[in-house]
Coordinates of C-alpha atoms and ligand atoms in Angstrom, one line a residue:
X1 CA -7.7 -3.0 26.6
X2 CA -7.7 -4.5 23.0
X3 CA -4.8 -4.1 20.9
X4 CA -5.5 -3.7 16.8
X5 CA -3.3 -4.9 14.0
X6 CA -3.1 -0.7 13.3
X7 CA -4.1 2.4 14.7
X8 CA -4.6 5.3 12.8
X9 CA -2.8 8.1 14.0
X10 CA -4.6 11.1 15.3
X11 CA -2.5 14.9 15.2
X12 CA -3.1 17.1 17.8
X13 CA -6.7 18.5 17.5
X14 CA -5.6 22.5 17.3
X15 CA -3.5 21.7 14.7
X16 CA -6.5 20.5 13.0
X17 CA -9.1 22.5 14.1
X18 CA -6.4 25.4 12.8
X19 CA -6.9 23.9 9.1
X20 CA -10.7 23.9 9.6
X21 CA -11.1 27.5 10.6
X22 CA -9.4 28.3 7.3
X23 CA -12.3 26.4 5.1
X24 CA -14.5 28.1 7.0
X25 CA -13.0 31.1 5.9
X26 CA -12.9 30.8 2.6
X27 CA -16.3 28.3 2.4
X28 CA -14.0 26.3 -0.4
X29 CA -15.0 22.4 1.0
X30 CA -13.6 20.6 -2.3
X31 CA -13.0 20.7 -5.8
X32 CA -9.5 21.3 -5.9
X33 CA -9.1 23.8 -3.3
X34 CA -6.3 25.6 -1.3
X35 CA -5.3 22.7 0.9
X36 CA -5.6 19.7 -2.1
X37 CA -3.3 22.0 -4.1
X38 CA -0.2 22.5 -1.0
X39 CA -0.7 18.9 -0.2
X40 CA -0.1 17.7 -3.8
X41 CA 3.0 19.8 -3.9
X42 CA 4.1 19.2 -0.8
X43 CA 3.7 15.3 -1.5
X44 CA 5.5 15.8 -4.8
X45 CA 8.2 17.5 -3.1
X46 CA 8.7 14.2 -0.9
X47 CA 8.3 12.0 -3.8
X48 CA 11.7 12.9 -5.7
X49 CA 9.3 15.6 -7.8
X50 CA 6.6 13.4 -9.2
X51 CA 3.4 14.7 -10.2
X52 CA 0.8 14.0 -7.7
X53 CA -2.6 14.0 -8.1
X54 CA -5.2 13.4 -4.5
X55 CA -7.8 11.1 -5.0
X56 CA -10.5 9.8 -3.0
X57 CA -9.2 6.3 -1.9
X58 CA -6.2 3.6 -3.5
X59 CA -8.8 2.0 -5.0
X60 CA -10.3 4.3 -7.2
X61 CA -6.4 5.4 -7.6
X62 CA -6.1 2.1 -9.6
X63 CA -9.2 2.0 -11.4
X64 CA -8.5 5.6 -12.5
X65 CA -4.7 4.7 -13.7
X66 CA -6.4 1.2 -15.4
X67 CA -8.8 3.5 -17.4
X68 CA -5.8 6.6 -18.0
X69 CA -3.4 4.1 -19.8
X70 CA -6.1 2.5 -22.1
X71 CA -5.5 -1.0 -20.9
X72 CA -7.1 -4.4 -22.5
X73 CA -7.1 -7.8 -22.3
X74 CA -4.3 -9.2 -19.9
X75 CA -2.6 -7.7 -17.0
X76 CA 0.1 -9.5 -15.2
X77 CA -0.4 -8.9 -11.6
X78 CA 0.8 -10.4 -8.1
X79 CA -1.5 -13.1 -6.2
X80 CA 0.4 -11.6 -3.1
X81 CA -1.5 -8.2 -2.5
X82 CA -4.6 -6.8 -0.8
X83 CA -7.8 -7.9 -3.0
X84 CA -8.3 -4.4 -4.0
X85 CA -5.3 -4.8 -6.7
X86 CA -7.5 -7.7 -8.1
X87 CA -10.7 -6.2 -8.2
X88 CA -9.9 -2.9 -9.9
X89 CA -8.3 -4.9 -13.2
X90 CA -11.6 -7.3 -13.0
X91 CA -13.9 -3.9 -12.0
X92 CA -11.7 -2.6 -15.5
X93 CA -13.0 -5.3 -17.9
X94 CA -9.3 -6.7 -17.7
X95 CA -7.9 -10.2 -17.2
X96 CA -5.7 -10.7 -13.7
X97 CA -3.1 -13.2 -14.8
X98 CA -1.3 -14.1 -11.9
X99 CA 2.5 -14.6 -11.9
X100 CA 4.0 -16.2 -8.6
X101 CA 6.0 -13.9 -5.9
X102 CA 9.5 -14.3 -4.9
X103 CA 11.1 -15.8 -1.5
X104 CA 12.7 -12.9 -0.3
X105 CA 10.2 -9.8 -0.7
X106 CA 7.1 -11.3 -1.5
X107 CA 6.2 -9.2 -4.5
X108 CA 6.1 -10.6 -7.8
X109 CA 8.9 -12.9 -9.0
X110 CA 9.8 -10.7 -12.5
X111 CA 12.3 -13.7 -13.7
X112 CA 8.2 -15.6 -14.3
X113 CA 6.9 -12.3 -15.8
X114 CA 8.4 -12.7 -19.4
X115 CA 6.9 -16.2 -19.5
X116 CA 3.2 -15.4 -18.8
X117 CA 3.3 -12.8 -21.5
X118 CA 0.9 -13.4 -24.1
X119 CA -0.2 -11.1 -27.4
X120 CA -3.3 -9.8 -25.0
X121 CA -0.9 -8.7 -22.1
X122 CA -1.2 -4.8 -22.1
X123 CA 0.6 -4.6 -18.7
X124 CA 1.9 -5.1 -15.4
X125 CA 0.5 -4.2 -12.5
X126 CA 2.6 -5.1 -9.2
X127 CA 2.4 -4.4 -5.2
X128 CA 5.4 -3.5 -3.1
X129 CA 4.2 -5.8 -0.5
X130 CA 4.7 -4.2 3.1
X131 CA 6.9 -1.6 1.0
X132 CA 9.5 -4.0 0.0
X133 CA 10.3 -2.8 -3.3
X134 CA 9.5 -4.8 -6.7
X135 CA 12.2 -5.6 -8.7
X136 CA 11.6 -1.8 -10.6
X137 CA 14.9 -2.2 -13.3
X138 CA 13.8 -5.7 -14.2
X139 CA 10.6 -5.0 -14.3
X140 CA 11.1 -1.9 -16.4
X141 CA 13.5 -3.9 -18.9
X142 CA 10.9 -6.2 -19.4
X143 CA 8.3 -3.4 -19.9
X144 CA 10.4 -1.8 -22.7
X145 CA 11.5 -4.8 -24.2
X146 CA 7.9 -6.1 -24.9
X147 CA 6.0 -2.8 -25.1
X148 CA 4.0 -2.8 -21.6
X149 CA 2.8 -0.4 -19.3
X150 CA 3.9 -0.4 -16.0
X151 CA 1.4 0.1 -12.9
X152 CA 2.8 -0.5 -9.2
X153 CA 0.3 -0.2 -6.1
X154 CA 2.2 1.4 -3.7
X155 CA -0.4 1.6 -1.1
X156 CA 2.6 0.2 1.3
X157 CA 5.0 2.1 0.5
X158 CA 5.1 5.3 1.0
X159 CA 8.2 6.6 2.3
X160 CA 10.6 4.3 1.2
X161 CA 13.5 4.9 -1.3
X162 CA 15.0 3.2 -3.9
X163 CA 18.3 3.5 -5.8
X164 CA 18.2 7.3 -3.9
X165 CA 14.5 7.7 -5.8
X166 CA 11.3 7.6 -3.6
X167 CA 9.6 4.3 -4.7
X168 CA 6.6 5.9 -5.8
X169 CA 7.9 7.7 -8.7
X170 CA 8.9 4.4 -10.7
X171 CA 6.7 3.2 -13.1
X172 CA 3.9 4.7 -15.8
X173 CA 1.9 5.3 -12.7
X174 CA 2.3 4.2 -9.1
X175 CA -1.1 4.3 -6.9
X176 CA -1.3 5.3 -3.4
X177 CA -3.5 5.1 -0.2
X178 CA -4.0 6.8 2.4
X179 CA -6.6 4.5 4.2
X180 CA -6.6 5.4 8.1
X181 CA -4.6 2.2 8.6
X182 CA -1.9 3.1 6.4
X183 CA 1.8 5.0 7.6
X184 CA 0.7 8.5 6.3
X185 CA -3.1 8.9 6.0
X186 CA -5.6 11.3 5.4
X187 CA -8.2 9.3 6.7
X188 CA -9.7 7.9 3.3
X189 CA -7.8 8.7 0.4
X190 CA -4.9 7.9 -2.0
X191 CA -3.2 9.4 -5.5
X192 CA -2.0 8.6 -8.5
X193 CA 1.8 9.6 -9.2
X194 CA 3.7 9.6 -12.3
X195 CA 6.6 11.3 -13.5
X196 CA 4.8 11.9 -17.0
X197 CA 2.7 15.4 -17.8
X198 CA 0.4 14.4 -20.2
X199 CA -0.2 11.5 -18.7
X200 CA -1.0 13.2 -15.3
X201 CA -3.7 15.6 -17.6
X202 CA -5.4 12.7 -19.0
X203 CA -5.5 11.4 -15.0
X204 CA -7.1 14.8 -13.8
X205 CA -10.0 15.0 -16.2
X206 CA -10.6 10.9 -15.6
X207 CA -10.7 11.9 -11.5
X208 CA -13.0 15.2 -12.3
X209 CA -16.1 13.7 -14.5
X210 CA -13.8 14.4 -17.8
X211 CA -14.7 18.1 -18.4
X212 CA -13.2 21.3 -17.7
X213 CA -16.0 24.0 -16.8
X214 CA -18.0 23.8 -19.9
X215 CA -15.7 21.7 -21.7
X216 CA -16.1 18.0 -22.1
X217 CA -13.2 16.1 -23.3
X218 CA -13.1 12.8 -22.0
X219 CA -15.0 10.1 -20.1
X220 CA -14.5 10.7 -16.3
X221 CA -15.9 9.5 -13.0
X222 CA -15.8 11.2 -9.3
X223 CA -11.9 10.6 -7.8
X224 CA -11.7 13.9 -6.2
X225 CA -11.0 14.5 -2.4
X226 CA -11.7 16.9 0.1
X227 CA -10.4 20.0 1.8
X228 CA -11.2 18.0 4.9
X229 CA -9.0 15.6 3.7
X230 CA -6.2 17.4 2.5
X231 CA -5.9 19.0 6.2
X232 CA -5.6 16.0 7.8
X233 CA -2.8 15.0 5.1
X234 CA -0.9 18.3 6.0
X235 CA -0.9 17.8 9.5
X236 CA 0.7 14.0 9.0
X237 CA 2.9 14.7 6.4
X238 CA 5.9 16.3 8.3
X239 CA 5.9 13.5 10.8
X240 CA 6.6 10.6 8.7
X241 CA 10.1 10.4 9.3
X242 CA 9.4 10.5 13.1
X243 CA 6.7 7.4 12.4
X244 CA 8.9 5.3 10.4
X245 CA 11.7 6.1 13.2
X246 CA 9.3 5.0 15.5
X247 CA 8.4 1.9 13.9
X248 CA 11.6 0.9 13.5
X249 CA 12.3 0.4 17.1
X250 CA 9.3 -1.2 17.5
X251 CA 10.5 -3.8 15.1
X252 CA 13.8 -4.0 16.5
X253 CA 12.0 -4.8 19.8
X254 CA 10.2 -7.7 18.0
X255 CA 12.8 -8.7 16.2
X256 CA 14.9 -9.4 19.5
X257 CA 12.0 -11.0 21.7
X258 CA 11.2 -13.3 19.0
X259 CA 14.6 -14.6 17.9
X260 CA 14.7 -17.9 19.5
X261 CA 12.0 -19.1 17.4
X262 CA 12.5 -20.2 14.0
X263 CA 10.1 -17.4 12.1
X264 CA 10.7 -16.0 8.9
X265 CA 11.1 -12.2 8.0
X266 CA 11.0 -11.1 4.0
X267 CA 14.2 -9.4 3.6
X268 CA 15.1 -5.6 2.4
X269 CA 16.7 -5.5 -0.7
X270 CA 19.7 -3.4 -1.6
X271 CA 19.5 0.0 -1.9
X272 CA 16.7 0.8 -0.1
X273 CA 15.5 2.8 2.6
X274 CA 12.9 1.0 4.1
X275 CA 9.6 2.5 6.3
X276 CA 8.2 -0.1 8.2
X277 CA 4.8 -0.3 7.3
X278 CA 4.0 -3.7 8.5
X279 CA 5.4 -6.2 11.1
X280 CA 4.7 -9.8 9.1
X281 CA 5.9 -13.1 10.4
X282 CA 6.2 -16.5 8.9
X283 CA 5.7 -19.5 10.5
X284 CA 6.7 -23.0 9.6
X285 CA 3.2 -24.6 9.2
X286 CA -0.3 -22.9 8.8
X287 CA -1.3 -24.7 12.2
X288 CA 1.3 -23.0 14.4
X289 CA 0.1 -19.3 13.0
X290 CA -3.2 -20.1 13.4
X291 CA -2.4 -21.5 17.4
X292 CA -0.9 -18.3 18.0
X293 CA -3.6 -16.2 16.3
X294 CA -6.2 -17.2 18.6
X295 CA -3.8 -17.1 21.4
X296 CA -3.8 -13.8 21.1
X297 CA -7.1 -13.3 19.9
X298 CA -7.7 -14.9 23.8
X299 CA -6.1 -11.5 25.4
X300 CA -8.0 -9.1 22.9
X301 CA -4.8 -8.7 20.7
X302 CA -5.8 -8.7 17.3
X303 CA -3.8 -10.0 14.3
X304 CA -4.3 -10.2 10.6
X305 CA -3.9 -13.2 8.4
X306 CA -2.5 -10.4 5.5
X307 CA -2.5 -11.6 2.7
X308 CA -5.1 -14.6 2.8
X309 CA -6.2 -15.9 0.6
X310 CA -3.8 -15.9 -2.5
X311 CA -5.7 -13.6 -5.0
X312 CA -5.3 -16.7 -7.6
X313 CA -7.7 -18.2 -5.2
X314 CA -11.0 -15.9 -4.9
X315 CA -14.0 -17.5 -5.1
X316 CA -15.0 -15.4 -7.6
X317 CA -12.1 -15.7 -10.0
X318 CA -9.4 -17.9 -10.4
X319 CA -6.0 -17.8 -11.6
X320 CA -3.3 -20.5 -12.3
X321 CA -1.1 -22.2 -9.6
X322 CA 1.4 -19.5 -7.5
X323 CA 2.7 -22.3 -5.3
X324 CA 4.6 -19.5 -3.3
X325 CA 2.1 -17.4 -2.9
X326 CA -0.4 -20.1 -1.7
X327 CA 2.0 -21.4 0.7
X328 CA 3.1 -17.8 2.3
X329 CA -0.4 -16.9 2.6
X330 CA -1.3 -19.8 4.8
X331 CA 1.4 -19.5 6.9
X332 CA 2.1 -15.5 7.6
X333 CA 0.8 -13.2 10.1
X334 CA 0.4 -9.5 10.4
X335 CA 1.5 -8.4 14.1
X336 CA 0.0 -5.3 16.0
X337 CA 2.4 -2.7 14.5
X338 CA 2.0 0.8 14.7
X339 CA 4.3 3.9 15.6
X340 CA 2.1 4.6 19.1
X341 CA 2.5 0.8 20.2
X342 CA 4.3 1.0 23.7
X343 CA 7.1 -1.4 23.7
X344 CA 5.6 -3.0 26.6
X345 CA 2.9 -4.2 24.4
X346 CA 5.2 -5.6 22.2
X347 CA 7.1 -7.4 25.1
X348 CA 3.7 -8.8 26.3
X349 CA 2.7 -10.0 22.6
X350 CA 6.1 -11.6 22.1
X351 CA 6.0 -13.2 25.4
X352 CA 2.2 -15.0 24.5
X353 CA 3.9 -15.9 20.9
X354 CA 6.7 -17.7 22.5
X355 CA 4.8 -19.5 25.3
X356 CA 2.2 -20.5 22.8
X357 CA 4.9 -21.9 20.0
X358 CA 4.7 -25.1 19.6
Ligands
PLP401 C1 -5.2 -0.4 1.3 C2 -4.8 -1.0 0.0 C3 -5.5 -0.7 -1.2 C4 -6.8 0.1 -1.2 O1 -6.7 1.4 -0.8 P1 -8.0 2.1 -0.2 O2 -7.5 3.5 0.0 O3 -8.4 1.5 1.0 O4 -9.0 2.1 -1.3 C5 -5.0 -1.2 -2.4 N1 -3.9 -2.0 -2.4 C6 -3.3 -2.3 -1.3 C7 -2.1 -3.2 -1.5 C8 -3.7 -1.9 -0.1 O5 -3.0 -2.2 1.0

């Protein structure tokens, strides 16, 4: 039987169908209904109070927070990311400028920020990479100091805490998904969260075509989700601690079976709880991942070269030199990691990685 990189995680189907027999109750399939509106609170309750807004996907989460906070020109960003951070800022009319990452998260390298600021640069728009945080005080100095809106793409990292703060509530906006292959899902969807009211008004007419029954204030495009949605959210929600405990061990396990071999592991920083989103390994040389990839790939266990290429690299737009970024993105791997993964899957996978090591 194949083994995936993720697997979504599926709650027991009374729980859901429970959900269901309640829309069709009420006939109320979307539009802000019942179940969007205990979800959002619920979420903002696990999110040290932050207002949170459901949306239909991560990306249109960063589109929508582009287009909320006004920005122009340049926005310093992280070549280390999924392309979706990339795209929205092109999709926004913006400029990606790419700053280089740092050794020991991977996210972006904010001693490099202050010197790729230019008179165009509107704001900064970062990924907690795997949920290892961004440098958020630094960051935020630098924000203040030069008059900067701050954007993170927390599409990793939901769960974790920072200086006793849920990681998603730093920032002018933090964006979320909750993609099928990410820790909590709802199947397709994601949210904007910010700690700032007006801010979070300006977000809901942008999600909900920018007009309020007969009242049209603002320009606006579709962000909304679904009842359906919303249901699957609330029967996930109360087991994230019991997946990131579960994770855990599973990376433990890896952790031990592969410690005679000289990978790499990005490090936690202080002060922080972390949720084990993803299971990434560095190898010395782009030749021995790639050995090892199709080693695996032989016995239908499938890996994921996340992140490749560095986004300063697209074809379709390119940025200046991140020789950090270019050099971790040839040489890491994402390993099958997912709460339900038996640890004798992760035995077996570790075994083929260290027989095939060379
Ligand atoms: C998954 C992901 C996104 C996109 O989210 P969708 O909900 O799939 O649109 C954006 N950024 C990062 C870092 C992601 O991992």
């Amino acid at each position: 039987m194949s083994i995936n990189v993720t697997k979504a995680y599926l709650p027991p189907l009374e729980e859901y169908v429970g959900y269901l027999e309640g829309i069709w109750e009420r006939g109320w399939l979307t539009n802000n209904g019942p179940l969007v509106q205990r979800l959002e609170a619920d979420l903002s309750t696990a999110l040290s109070g932050a207002r949170v807004q459901f949306m239909s996907n991560g990306t249109i989460a960063l589109q929508v927070a582009i287009k909320a906070l006004q920005l122009t020109g340049e926005i310093i960003t992280t070549p280390f990311s999924y392309v979706a951070t990339t795209t929205a800022i092109l999709w926004e009319g913006c400029e990606p400028v790419f700053v280089d990452i740092e050794e020991q998260t991977f996210c972006i390298d904010a001693t490099k920020i202050e010197a790729a600021i230019t008179p165009r640069t509107s704001a900064i728009l970062a990924t907690h990479v795997y949920g290892y945080p961004c440098d958020v005080r630094a960051i935020e100095e630098i924000a203040k100091r030069h008059n900067l809106k701050v954007i993170y793409d927390g599409a990793h990292a939901f769960g974790v805490t920072v200086h006793g703060r849920s990681l998603l509530a730093y920032g002018d906006i933090t964006t979320c998904s909750f993609h099928a292959t990410k820790l909590f899902h709802t199947s397709e969807g994601g949210a904007i969260i910010t700690m700032d009211e007006e801010l979070a008004q300006k977000v809901w007419l942008y999600k909900s075509f920018g007009h309020i029954g007969d009242e049209y204030y603002s320009l606006g495009v579709n962000g909304k989700n679904s009842e359906f949605h919303a249901a699957m959210g609330l029967c996930n929600l109360p087991r994230v601690p019991e997946f990131i405990e579960a994770r855990r061990q599973v990376a433990e396990l890896y952790r031990a079976e592969l410690a005679s071999l000289p990978l790499r592991y990005p490090i936690t920083p202080a002060d922080t709880e972390y949720n084990y989103s993803y299971f990434p390994i560095i190898f010395e040389t782009e030749q021995q991942m790639q050995r090892v990839k199709d080693a695996l790939a032989a016995h239908d266990i499938n890996t994921r070269r996340y992140f490749f290429p560095s986004l300063n690299k697209l074809p379709y737009h390119t940025g200046a030199d991140c020789p950090v970024s270019e050099d971790i993105s040839l040489r890491v791997l994402c390993l099958p990691f997912y709460q339900q993964l038996e640890h004798d899957d992760v035995r077996r996978i570790s075994q083929l990685i260290r027989e095939n090591y060379a």
